[in-house]
Coordinates of C-alpha atoms in Angstrom, one line a residue:
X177 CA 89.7 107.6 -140.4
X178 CA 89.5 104.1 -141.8
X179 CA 87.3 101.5 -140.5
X180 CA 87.7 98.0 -139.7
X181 CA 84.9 95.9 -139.9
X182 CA 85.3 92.9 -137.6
X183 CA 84.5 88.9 -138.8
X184 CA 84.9 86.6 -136.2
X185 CA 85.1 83.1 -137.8
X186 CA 85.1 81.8 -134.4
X187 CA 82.8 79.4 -132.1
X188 CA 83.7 81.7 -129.2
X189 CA 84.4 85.0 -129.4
X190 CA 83.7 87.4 -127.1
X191 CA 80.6 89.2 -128.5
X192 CA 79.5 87.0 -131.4
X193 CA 81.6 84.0 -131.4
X194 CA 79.4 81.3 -133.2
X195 CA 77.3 83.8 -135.5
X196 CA 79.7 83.6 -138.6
X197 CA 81.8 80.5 -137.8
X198 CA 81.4 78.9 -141.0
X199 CA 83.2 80.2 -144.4
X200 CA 79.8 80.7 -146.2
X201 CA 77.7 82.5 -143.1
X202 CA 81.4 84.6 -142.6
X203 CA 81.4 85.9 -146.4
X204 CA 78.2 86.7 -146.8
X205 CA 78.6 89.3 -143.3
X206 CA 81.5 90.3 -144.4
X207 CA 80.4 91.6 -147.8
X208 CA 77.5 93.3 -145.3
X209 CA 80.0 95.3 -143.6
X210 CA 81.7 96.2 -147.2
X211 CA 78.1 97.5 -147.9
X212 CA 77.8 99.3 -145.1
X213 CA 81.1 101.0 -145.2
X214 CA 84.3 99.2 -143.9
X215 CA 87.1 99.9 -145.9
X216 CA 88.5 96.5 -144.3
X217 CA 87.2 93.7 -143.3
X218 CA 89.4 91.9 -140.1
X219 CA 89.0 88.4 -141.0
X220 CA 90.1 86.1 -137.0
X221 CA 90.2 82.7 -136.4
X222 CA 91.0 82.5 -133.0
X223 CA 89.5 84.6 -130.1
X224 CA 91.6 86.7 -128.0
X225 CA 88.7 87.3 -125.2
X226 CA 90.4 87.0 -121.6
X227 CA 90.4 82.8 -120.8
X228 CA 90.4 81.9 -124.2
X229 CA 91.8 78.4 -125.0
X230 CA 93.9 78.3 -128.5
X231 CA 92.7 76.7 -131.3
X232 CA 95.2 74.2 -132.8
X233 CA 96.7 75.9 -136.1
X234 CA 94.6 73.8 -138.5
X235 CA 91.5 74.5 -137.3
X236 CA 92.6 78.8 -137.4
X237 CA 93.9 78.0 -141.6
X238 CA 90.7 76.3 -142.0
X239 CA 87.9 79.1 -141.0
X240 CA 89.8 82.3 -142.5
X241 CA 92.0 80.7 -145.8
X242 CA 88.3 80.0 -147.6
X243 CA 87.0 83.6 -146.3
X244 CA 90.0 85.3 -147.1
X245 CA 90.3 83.7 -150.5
X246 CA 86.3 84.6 -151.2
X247 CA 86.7 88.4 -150.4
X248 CA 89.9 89.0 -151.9
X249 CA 88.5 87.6 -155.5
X250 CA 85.4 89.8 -154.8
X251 CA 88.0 92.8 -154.3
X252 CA 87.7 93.4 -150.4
X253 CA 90.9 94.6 -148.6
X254 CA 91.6 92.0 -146.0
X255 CA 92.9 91.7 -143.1
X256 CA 94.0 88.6 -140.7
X257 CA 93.7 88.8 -137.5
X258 CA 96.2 86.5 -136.2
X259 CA 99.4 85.7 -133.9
X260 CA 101.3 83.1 -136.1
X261 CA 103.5 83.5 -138.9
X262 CA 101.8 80.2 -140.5
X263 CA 98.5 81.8 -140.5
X264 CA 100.1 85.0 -141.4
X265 CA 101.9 83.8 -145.0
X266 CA 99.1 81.5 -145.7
X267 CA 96.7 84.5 -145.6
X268 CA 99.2 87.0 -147.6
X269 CA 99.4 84.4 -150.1
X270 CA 95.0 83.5 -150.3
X271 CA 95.4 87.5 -150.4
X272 CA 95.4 89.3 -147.4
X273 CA 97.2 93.0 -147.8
X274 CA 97.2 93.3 -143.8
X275 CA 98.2 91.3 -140.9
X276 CA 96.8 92.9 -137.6
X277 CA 98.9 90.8 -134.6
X278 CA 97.7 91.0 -131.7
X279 CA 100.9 90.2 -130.1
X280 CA 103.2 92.4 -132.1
X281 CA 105.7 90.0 -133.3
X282 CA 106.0 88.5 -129.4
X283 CA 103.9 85.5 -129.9
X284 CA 105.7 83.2 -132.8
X285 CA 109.1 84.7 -133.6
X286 CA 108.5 83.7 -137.9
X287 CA 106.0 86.7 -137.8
X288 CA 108.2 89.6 -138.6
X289 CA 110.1 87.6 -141.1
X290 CA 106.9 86.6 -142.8
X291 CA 105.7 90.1 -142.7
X292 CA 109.4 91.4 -143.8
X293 CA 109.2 89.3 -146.8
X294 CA 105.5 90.6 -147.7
X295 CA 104.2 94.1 -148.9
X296 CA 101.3 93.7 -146.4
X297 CA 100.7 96.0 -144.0
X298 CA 101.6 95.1 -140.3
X299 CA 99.5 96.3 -137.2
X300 CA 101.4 95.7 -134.3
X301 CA 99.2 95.8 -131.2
X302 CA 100.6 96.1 -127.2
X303 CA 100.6 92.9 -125.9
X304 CA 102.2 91.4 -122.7
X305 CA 100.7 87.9 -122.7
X306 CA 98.2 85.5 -124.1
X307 CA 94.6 85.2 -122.7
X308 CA 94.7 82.6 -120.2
X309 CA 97.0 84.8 -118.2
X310 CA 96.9 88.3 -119.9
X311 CA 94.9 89.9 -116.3
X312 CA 98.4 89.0 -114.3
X313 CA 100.2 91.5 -116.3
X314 CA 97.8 94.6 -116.5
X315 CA 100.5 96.1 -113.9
X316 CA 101.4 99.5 -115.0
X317 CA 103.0 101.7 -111.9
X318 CA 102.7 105.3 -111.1
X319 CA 106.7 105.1 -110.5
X320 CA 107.2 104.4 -114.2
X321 CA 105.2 107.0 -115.4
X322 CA 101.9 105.2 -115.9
X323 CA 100.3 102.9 -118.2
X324 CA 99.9 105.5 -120.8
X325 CA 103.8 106.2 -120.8
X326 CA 104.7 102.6 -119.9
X327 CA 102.6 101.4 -123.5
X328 CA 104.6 104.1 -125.1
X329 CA 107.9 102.9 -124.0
X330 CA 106.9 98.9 -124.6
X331 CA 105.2 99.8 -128.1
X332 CA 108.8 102.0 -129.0
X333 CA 110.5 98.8 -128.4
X334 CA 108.3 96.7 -130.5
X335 CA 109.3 99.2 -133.4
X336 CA 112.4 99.1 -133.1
X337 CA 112.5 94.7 -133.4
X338 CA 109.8 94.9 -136.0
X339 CA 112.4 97.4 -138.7
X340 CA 115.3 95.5 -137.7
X341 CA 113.4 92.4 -138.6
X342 CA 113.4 94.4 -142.3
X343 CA 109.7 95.7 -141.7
X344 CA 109.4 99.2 -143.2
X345 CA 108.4 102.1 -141.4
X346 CA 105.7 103.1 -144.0
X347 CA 104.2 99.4 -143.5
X348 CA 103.6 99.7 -139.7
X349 CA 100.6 100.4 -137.6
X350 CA 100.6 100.5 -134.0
X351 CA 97.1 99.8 -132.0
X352 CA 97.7 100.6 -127.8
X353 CA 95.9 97.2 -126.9
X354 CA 92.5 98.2 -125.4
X355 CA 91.6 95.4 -122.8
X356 CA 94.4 93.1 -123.1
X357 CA 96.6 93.0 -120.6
X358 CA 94.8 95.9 -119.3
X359 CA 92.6 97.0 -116.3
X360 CA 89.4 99.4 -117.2
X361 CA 91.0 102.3 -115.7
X362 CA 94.3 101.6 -117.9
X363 CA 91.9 101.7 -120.8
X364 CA 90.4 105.2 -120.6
X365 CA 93.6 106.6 -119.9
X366 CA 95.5 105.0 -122.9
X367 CA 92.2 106.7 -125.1
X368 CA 93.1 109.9 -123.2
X369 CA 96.5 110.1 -123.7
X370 CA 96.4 108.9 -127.8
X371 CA 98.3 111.9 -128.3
X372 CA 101.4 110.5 -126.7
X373 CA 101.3 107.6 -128.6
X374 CA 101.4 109.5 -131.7
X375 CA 104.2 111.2 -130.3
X376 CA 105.9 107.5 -131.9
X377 CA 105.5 108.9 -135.3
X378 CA 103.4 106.0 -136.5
X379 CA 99.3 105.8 -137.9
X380 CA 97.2 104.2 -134.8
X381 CA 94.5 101.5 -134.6
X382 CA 92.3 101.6 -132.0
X383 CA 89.8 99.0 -131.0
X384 CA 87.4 99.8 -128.2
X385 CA 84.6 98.0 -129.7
X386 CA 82.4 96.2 -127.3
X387 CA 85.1 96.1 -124.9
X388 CA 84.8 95.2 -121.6
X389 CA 86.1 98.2 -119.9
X390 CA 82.8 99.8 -122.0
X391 CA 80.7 97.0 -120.7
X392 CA 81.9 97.8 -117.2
X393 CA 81.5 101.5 -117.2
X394 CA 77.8 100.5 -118.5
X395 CA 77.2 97.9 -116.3
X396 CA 74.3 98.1 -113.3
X397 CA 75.8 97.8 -109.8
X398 CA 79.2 96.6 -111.0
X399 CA 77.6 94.0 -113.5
X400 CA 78.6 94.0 -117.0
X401 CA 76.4 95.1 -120.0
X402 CA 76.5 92.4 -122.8
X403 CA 78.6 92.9 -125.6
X404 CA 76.0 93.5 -128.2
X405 CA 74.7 95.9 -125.9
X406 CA 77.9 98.3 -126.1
X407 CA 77.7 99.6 -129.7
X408 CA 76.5 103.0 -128.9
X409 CA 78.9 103.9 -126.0
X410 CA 80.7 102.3 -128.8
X411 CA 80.2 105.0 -131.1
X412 CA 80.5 107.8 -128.6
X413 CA 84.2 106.6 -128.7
X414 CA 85.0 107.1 -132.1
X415 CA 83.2 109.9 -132.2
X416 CA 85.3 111.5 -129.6
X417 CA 88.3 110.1 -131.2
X418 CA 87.3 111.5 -134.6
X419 CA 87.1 115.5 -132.7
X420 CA 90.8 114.9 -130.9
X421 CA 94.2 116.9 -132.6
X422 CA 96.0 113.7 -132.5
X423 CA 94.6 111.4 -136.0
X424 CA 93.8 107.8 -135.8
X425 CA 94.5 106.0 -138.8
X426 CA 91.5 104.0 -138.2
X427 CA 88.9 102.3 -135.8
X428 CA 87.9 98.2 -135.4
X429 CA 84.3 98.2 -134.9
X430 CA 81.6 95.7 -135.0
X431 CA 78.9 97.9 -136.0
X432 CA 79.9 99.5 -139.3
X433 CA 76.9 101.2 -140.4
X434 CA 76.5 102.9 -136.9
X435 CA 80.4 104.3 -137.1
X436 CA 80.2 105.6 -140.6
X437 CA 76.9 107.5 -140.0
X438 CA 79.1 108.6 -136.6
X439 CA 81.9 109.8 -138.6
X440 CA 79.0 111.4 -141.3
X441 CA 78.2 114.0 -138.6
X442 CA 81.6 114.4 -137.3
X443 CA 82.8 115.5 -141.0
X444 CA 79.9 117.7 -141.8
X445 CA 79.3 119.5 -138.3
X446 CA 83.5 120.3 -138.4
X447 CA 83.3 121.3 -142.0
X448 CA 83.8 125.0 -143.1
X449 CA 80.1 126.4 -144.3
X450 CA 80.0 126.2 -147.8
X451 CA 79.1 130.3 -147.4
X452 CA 82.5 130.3 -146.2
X453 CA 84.5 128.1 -148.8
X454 CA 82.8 130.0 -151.7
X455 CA 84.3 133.3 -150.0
X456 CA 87.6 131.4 -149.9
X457 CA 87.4 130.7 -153.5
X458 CA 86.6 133.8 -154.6
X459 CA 89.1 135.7 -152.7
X460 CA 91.9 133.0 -154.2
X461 CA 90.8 134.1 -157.5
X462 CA 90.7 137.4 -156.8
X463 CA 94.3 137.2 -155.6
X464 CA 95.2 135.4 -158.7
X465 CA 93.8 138.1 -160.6
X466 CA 95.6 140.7 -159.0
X467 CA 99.0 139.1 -159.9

């Protein structure tokens, strides 16, 4: 399982907006992360957090270009977090090798050309509107099956636009769009029901990070726990996710450090005894012997 380290070059994300909103205070964390583990780093310039106002498209080239350009000369795999195709081939070119779109192509209609004419990697998310007015569409009936198979059916048809926009198959991601669009209860049963998703055939991103479905189930007498607040429910998460049949190609988390130690456990505790792999070997090379 990969992870994702998030960078918010943003004045107002949802749980650090204004902590790394300049290029140099945004390298420097993001390098942090690379220490502590991420095998990405998800460089955003605009905040997707429910009632966010755009920013105009300079301001989004003008916190993640200098970033980007800074950890792809220092060797970091990046990734943009972004919704337009500008922002998108400006970032491929300063060296981003993934664009992780929130709106899956739905958003600016130049993305999946821009991706098609890339080698980046594409992660198309499920998305049914922006952020001023996403809560209006986290409608999912019983009648069509359920949010679970109702994201499965949208997220097939996303596929199918994205390769007939020349996208590869091999270059595609899919992430089920925790929180957006989304109602709590929608949220836990999208992580339940991961295993239909994969049914698509394609690796999965999943980012419960600090989300506010997590905040809620936290939350004293139906208040919400700060976002800062959420890591270790958090962590619970992708450990949970790291122990189910169905693989996840990889997790975006704000706490690095916390997930890799997660994952640490996970690995060793479902690991064959070393007692036991020794006996394997030794009964392979008996067998070899013996023919």
């Amino acid at each position: 399982m990969l992870v994702m380290g998030v960078v918010n070059v943003t004045p107002d994300s949802f749980s650090d907006g204004g902590l790394w909103d300049d290029a140099e205070s945004a390298i420097a964390h993001a390098l942090q992360l690379v220490d502590e583990g991420a095998d990405i780093v998800d460089v955003g310039g605009e905040s997707t957090r429910p009632g966010a106002t755009r920013p105009l498209v300079t301001d989004e080239l003008g916190r993640v270009i200098p970033v980007i350009e800074a950890l792809a000369a220092a060797g970091v795999t990046v990734s943009v977090d972004t919704m337009r195709a500008e922002v998108a081939e400006r970032a491929i070119a300063a060296g981003a090798r993934i664009v992780n779109d929130v709106s899956g192509g739905l958003a600016d209609e130049r993305m999946l050309p821009v991706v098609a004419a890339s080698e980046a990697t594409y992660v198309a998310m499920h998305w049914r509107a922006h952020s001023h007015n996403m809560a209006d569409f986290a409608v999912y009936d019983a009648e069509d099956g359920g949010v679970v198979s109702i994201v499965h059916a949208e997220l097939q048809a996303r596929v199918e636009s994205i390769e007939a926009a020349g996208v590869d198959r091999s270059r595609l991601v899919l992430d089920p769009g925790l929180g957006f669009a989304k109602k709590p209860d929608h949220d836990w049963s999208l992580l339940r029901g991961l295993d239909v998703l994969a049914g698509l055939g394609l690796p999965l991103l999943v980012g419960a990070s600090r989300k506010s479905f997590v905040g809620r189930l936290l939350g004293d007498r139906g208040a919400l726990r700060p976002p800062t607040e959420r890591d270790d429910a958090t962590l619970a998460i992708t450990t949970w996710l790291a122990l189910q049949p169905a693989p996840v190609w990889g997790v975006r988390v704000h706490d690095v450090r916390g997930t890799r130690d997660a994952l640490a456990v996970v690995d060793r505790l479902t690991r064959p005894p070393l007692v036991e792999q020794r006996a394997k070997r030794a009964h392979s090379r008996d067998q070899e012997d013996r023919g």
